[in-house]
Coordinates of C-alpha atoms in Angstrom, one line a residue:
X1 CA 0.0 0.0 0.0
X2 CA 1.1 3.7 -0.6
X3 CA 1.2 4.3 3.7
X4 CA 2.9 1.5 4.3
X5 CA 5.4 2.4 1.1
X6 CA 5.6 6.1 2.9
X7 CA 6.6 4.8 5.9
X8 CA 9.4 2.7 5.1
X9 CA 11.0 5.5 3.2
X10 CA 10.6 7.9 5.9
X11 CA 11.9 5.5 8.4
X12 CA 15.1 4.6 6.2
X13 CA 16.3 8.0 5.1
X14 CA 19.3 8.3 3.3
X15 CA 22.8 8.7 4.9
X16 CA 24.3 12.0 4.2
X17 CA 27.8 12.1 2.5
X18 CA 30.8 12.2 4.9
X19 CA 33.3 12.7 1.9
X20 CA 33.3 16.6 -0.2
X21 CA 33.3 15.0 -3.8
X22 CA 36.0 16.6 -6.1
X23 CA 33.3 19.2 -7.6
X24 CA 32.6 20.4 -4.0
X25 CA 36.4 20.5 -3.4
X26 CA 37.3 22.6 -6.4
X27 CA 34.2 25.1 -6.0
X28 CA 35.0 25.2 -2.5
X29 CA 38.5 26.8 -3.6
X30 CA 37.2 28.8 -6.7
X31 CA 34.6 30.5 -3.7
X32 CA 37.7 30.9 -1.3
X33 CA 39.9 32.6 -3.9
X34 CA 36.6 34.7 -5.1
X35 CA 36.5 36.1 -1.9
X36 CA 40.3 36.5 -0.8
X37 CA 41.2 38.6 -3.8
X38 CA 37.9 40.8 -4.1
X39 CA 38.0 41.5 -0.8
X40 CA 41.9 42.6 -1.0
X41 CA 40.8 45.1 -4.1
X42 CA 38.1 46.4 -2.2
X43 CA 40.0 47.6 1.0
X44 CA 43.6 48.5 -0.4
X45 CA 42.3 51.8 -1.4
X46 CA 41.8 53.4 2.4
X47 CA 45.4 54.1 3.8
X48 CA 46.5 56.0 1.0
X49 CA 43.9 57.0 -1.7
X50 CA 42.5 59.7 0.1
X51 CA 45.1 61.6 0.6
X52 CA 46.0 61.3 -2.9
X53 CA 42.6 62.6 -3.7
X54 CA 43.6 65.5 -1.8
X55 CA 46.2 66.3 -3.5
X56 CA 44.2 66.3 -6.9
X57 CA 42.0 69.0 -5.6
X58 CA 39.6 66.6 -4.6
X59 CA 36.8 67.4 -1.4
X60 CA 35.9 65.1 1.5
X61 CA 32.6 65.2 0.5
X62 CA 33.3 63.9 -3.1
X63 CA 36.2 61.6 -1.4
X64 CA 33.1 59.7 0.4
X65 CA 31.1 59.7 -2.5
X66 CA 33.6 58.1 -4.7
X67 CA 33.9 54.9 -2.0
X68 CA 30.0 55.1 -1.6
X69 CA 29.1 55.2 -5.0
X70 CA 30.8 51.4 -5.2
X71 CA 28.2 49.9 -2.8
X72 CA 25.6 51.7 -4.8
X73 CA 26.6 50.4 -7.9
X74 CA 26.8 47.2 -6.2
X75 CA 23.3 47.3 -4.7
X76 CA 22.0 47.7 -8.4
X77 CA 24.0 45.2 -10.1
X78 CA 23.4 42.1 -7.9
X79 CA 19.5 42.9 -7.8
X80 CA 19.6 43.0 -11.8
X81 CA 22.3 40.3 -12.4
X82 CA 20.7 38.2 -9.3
X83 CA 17.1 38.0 -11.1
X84 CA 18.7 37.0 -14.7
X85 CA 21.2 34.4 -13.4
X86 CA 19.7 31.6 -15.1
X87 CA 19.8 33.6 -18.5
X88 CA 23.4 34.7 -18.4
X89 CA 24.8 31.5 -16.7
X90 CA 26.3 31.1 -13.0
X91 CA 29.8 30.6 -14.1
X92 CA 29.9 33.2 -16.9
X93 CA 28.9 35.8 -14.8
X94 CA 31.5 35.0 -11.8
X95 CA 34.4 34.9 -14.8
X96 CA 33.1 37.9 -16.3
X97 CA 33.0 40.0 -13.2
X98 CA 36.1 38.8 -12.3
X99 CA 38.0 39.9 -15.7
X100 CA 35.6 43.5 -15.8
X101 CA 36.6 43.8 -12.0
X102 CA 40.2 43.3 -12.1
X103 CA 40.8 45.2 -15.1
X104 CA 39.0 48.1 -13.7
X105 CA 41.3 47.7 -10.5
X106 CA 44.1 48.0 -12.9
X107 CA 43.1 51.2 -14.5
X108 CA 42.6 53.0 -11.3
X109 CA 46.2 52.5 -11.0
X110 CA 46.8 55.0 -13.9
X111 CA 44.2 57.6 -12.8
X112 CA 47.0 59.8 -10.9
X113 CA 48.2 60.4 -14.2
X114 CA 45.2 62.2 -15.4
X115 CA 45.0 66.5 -14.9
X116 CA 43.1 67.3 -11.4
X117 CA 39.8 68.5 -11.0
X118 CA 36.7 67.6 -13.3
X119 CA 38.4 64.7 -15.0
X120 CA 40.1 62.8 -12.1
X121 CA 36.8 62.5 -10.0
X122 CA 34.8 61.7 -13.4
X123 CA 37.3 58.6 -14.2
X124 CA 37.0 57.8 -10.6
X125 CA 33.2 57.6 -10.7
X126 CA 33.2 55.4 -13.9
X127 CA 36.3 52.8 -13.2
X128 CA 34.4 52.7 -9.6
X129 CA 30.9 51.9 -11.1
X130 CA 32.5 49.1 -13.5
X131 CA 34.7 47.9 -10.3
X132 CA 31.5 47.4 -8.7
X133 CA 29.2 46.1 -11.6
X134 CA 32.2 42.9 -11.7
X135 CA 32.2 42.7 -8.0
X136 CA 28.9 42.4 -7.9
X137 CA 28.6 40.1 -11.0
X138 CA 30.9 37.5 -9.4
X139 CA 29.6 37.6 -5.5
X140 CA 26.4 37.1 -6.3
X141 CA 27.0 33.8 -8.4
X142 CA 29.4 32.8 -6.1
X143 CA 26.2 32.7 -3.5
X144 CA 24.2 31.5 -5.4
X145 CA 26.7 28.2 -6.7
X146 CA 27.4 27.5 -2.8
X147 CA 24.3 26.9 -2.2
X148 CA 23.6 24.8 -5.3
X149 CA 26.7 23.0 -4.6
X150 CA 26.2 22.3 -0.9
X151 CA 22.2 22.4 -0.2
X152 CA 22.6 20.8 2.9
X153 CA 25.6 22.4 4.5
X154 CA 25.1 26.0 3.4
X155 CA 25.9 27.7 6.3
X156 CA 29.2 25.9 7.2
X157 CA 30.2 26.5 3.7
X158 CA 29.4 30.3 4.5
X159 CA 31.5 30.5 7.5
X160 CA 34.6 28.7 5.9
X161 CA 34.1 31.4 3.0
X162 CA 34.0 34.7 5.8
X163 CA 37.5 33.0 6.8
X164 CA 38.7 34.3 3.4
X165 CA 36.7 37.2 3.1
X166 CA 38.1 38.6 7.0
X167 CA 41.6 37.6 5.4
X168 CA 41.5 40.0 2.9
X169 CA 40.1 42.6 4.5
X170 CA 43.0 42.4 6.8
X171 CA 46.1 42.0 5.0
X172 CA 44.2 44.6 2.1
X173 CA 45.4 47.9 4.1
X174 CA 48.6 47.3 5.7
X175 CA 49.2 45.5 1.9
X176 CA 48.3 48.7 0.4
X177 CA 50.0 50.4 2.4
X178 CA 53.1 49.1 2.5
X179 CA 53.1 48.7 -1.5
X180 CA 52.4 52.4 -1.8
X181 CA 55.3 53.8 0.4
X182 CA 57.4 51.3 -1.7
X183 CA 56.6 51.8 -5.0
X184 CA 53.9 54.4 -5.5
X185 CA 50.2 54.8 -6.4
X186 CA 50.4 52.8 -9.2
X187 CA 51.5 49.4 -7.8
X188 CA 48.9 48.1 -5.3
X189 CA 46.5 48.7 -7.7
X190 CA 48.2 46.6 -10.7
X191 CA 49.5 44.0 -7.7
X192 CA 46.0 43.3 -6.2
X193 CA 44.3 43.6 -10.2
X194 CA 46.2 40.7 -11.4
X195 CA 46.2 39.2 -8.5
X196 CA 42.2 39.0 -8.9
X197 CA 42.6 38.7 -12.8
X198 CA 44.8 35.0 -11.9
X199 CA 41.2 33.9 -10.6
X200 CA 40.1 34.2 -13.7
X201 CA 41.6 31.2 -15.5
X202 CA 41.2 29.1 -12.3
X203 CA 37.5 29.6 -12.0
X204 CA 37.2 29.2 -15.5
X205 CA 39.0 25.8 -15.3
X206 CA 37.7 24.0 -11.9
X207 CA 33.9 25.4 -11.9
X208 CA 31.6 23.1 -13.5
X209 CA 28.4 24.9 -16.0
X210 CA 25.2 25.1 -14.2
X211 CA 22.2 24.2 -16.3
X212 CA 18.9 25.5 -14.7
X213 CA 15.6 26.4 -16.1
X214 CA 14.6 30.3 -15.5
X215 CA 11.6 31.0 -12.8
X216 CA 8.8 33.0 -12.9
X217 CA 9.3 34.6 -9.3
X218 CA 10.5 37.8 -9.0
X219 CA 12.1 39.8 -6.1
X220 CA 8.8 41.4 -5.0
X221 CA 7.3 38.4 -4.3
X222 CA 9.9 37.0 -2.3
X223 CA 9.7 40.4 -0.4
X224 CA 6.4 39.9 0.2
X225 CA 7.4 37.7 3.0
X226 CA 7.8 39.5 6.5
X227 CA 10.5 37.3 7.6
X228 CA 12.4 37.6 4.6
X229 CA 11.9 41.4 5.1
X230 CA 13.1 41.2 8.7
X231 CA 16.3 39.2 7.7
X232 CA 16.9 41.6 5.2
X233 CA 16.6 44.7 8.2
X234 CA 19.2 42.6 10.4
X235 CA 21.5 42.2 7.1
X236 CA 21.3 46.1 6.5
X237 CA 22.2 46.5 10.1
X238 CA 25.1 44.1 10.0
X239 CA 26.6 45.9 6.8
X240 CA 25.8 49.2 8.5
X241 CA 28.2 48.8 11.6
X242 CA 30.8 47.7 9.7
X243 CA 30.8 50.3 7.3
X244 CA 30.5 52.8 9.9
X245 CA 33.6 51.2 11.8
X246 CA 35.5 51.6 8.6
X247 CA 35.2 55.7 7.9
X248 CA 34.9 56.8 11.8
X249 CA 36.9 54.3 13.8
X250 CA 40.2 55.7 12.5
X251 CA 39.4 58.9 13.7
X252 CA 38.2 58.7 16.7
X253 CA 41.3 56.3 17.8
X254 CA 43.4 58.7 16.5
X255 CA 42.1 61.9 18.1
X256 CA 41.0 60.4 21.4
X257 CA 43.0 57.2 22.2
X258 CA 46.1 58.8 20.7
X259 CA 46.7 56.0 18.6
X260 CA 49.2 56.3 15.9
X261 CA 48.0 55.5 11.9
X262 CA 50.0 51.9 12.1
X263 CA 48.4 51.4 15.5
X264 CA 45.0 52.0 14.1
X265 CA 45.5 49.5 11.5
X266 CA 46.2 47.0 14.3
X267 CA 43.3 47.9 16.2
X268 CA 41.0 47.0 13.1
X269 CA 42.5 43.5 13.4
X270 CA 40.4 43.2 16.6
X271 CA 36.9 43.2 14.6
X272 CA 38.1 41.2 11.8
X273 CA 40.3 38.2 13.0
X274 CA 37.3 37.7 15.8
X275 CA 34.8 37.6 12.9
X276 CA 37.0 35.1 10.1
X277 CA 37.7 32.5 13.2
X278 CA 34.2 32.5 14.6
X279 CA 32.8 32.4 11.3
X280 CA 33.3 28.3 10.7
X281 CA 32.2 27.1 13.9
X282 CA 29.2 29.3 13.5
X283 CA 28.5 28.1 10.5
X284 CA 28.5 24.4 11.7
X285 CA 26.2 25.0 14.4
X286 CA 23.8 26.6 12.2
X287 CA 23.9 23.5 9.6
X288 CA 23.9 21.4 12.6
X289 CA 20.8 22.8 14.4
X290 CA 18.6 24.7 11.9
X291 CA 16.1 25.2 14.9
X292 CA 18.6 27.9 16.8
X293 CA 19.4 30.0 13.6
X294 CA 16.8 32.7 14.4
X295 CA 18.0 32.2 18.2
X296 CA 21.0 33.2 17.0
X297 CA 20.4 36.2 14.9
X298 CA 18.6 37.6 18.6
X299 CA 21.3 36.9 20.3
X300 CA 24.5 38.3 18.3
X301 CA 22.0 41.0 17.4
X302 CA 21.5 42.1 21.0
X303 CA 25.5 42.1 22.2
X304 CA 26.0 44.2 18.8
X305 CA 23.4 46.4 20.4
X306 CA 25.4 46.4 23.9
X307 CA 29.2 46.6 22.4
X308 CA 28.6 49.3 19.9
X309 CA 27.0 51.2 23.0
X310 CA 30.6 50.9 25.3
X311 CA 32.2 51.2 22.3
X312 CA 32.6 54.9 22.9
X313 CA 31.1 54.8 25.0
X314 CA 27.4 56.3 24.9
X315 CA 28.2 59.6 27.4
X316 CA 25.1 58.6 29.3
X317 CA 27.1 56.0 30.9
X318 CA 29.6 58.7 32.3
X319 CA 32.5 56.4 31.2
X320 CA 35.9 58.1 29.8
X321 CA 37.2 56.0 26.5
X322 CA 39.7 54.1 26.9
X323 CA 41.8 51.9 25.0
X324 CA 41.4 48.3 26.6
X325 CA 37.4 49.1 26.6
X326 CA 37.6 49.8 22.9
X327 CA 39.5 46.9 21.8
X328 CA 37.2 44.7 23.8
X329 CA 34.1 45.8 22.6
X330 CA 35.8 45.6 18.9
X331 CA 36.3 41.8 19.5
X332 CA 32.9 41.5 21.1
X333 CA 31.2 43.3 17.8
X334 CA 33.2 40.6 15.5
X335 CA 32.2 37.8 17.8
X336 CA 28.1 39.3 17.5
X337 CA 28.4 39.7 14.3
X338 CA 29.7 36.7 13.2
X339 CA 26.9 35.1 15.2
X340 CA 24.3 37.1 13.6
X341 CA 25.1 36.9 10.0
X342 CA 26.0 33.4 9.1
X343 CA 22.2 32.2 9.2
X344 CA 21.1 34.8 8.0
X345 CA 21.4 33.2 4.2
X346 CA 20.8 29.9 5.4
X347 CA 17.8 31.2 6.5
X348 CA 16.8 33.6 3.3
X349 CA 16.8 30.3 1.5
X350 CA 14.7 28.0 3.2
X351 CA 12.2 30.7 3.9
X352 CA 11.7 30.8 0.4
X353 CA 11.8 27.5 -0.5
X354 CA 9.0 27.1 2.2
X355 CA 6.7 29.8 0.2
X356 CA 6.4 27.9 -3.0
X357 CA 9.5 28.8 -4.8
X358 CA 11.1 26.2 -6.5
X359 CA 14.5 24.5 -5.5
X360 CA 16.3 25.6 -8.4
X361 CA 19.4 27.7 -9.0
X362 CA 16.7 30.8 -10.1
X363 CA 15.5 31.1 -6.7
X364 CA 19.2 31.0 -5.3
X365 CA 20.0 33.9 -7.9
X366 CA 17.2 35.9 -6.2
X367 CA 18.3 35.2 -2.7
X368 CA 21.9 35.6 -3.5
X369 CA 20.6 38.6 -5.0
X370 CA 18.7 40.2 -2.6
X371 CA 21.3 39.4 -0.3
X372 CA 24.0 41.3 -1.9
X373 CA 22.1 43.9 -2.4
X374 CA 21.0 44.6 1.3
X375 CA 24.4 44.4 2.4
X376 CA 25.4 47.3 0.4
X377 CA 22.3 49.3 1.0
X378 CA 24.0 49.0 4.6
X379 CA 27.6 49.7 3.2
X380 CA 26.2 53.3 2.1
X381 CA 24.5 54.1 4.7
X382 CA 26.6 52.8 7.7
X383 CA 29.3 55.3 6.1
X384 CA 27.4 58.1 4.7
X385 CA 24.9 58.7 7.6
X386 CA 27.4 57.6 10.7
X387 CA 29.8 60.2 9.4
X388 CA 27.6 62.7 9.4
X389 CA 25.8 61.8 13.2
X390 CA 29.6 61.7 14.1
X391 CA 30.2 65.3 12.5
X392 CA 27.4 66.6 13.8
X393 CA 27.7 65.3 17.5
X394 CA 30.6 62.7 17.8
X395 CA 31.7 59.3 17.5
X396 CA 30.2 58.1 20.7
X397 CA 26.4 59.1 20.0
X398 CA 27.0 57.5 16.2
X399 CA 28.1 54.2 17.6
X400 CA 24.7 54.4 19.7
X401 CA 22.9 54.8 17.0
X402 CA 24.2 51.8 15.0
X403 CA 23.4 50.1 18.4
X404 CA 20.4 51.3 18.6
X405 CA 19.5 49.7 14.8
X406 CA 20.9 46.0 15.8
X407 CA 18.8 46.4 19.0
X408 CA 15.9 47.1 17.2
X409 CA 16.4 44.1 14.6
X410 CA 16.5 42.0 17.3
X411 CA 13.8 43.3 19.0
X412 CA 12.0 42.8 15.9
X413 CA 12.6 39.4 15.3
X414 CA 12.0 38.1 18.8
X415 CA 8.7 39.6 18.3
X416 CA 8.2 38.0 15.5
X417 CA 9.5 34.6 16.6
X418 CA 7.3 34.5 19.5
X419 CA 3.6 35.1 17.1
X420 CA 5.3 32.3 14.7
X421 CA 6.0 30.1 18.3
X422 CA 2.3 30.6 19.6
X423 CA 0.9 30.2 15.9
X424 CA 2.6 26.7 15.3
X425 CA 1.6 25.8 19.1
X426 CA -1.9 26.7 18.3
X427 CA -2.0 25.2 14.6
X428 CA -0.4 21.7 16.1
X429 CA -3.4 21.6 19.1
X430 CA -5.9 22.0 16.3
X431 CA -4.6 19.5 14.7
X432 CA -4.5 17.5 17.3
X433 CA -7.7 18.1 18.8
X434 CA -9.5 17.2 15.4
X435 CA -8.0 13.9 15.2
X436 CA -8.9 13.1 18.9
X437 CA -12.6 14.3 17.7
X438 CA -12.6 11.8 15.0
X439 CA -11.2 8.6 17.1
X440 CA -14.0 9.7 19.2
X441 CA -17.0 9.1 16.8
X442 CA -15.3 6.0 15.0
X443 CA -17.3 2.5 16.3
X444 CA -15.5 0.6 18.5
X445 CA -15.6 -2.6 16.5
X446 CA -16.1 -3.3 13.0
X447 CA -18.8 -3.3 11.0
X448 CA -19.4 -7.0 10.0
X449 CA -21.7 -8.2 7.6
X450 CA -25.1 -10.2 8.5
X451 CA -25.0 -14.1 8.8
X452 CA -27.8 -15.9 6.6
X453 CA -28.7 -19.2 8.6
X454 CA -30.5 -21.5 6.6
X455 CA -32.9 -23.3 8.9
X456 CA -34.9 -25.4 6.4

């Protein structure tokens, strides 16, 4: 019978695999190198470019815009690139953004060349945009082929990719640095270009094509879901923070904790070596026990809240900065952070797989997507709108603020989490007390048919 057939199989599932096969292997190390190299190009530019942008007659206000018109650019590409996936292909897309971005990287190299003024922040503008448009191009895929390539372990191959990603973000600086005093503006930028342009050929080598069939669903539909919405709000915050760490922390250690440039570098290396080795255990636990992802979203959401708070700290607390304090609540943010975002994708996905949309790589390009996308909406703001709460008042108040936003994610979601709690609570003694209801009213015995005695 069909129950009895159900039963077995449900009873008997299938082992998982132990052993990465040699496709997971290889895209394993095409994601790692994706992420070591971008990551590199994207921070080499803050010890030194500013300054050089100075020189060329450009303003602080323009200098901002040129770093925030990359997450812009970035926010647009992955929505666009994320929803046509399918079309253009997975593995074209990550080679192509690869090639567009490093050869952009390249030619920003040359741009000190060029007269001051008009021109200089123009070409700065456009090589950013492009920059961008390939960074995007190739993130987004990369998502979205992790999670094709490990549906079951999507998390832990997350947190094993953040190892990368914190790697170059903390060797890009004191790289960049280093290279410039040594050689000059033009040679980070060609160093770290064909470094990212040699991922080209590997990538184009060890990934496998991705055949798929292109959805129907659309990003507004998958926004239509609260919690999607919500994960998206403790995304933006995430993004936010750290943006916001990277324009005003310098300052404020400089000015108030008397920290020298080098020194400040070091004191970065607090929030990002915290956040690349929490990152894999995180993202085990999360594969491990899909039940406490949201739990931990609250929870890293709420000592984000608290650390960015002392990070100052808030002056309603009446306590003088210091330096210890600082680098504490700078490991304490890497550690919340950490917590907080590796589910957060895991958890994008099977919300939406839960909603009707299809298990297919189209669905993943959305996530991936919409992911992406998020995270730079945060990278612009976090920047933009902390430096000007920081200018306006100071550092301490902005770092409240940013606070303030991962305390009210969390807040949000535990709301949330509790109605979806009672709901399933309710929904399951329904179910339970109609079932009871009909044992109640089936006969006790059998119906049996009549006996015909024959008494003649």
């Amino acid at each position: 019978m069909d129950i009895d057939e159900d039963i077995v199989d449900s009873s008997t599932p299938e082992a998982p695999a132990t052993k990465m096969s040699r496709q997971q292997i290889l895209t394993l190390v095409a994601m790692a190198s994706i992420n070591f190299s971008s990551m590199i190009c994207y921070s080499i530019l803050g010890p030194f470019f500013p300054n050089e942008a100075k020189k060329k007659g450009v303003s602080q206000a323009m200098i901002g815009l040129i770093f925030g018109i990359y997450a812009l650019c970035t926010l647009v590409g992955s929505l666009i690139l994320g929803k046509y996936i399918v079309q253009i292909g997975a593995k074209f897309m990550i080679v192509a953004g690869l090639f567009v971005s490093s050869g952009s990287t390249v030619l920003f190299g040359f741009l000190d060349q060029v007269s001051d003024g008009t021109i200089f922040i123009m070409l700065c503008f456009i090589t950013r945009c492009v920059n961008a448009i390939g960074f995007s191009a190739a993130v987004t895929s990369s998502f979205a082929v992790s999670a094709k390539v490990f549906p079951d372990n999507i998390a832990t191959v997350l947190g094993f990719m953040e190892i990368f990603t914190g790697l170059g973000l903390i060797l890009g600086p004191p790289l960049g640095g280093w290279l410039y005093q040594s050689f000059g503006y033009e040679i980070p930028f060609v160093f770290t270009g064909f470094l990212l342009f040699a991922t080209v050929p590997l990538n184009l080598w060890i990934l496998p094509s991705f055949d798929a069939v292109p959805s129907q669903n659309s990003f507004l539909r998958l926004c239509t879901r609260i919690k999607i919405l919500l994960i998206c709000f403790v995304v933006f915050t995430l993004s936010s923070g750290i943006g916001f760490l990277d324009a005003t922390l310098s300052i404020f250690a400089i000015e108030k904790l008397n920290l020298s440039a080098g020194s400040v570098g070091l004191l970065m290396i607090g929030l990002s070596l915290p956040y690349g080795a929490a990152s894999p255990v995180f993202g085990v636990i999360s594969d491990k026990y899909p039940s406490v992802r949201k739990w931990m979203m609250v929870v890293g959401g709420m000592a984000t809240a608290v650390s960015f708070c002392f990070l100052g700290p808030l002056p309603v607390f009446h306590i003088r900065s210091q330096l210890w304090l600082t680098v504490l609540m700078l490991i304490v943010v890497g550690f919340s952070l950490c917590m907080t975002c590796i589910p957060t994708f895991a958890e994008m996905i099977a919300c939406a797989h839960e909603n009707g949309f299809e298990e297919g790589l189209s669905t993943l390009g959305l996530v991936s997507g919409l992911f992406s996308a998020v995270w730079s909406a945060g990278m612009f703001f976090g920047p933009t709108v902390g430096g000007y709460i920081t200018q306006a008042l100071n550092f301490e108040w902005s770092a409240g603020v940013q606070g303030a936003l991962a305390f009210l994610a969390a807040l949000l979601q535990v709301i949330y989490f509790t109605i979806e709690d009672i709901q399933k609570k309710s929904q399951k003694s329904n179910r339970t007390n109609l079932s009871s209801s009909r044992g109640e009213k089936s006969p006790l015995l059998p119906k049996t048919d009549h006996l015909t005695v024959d008494v003649s």
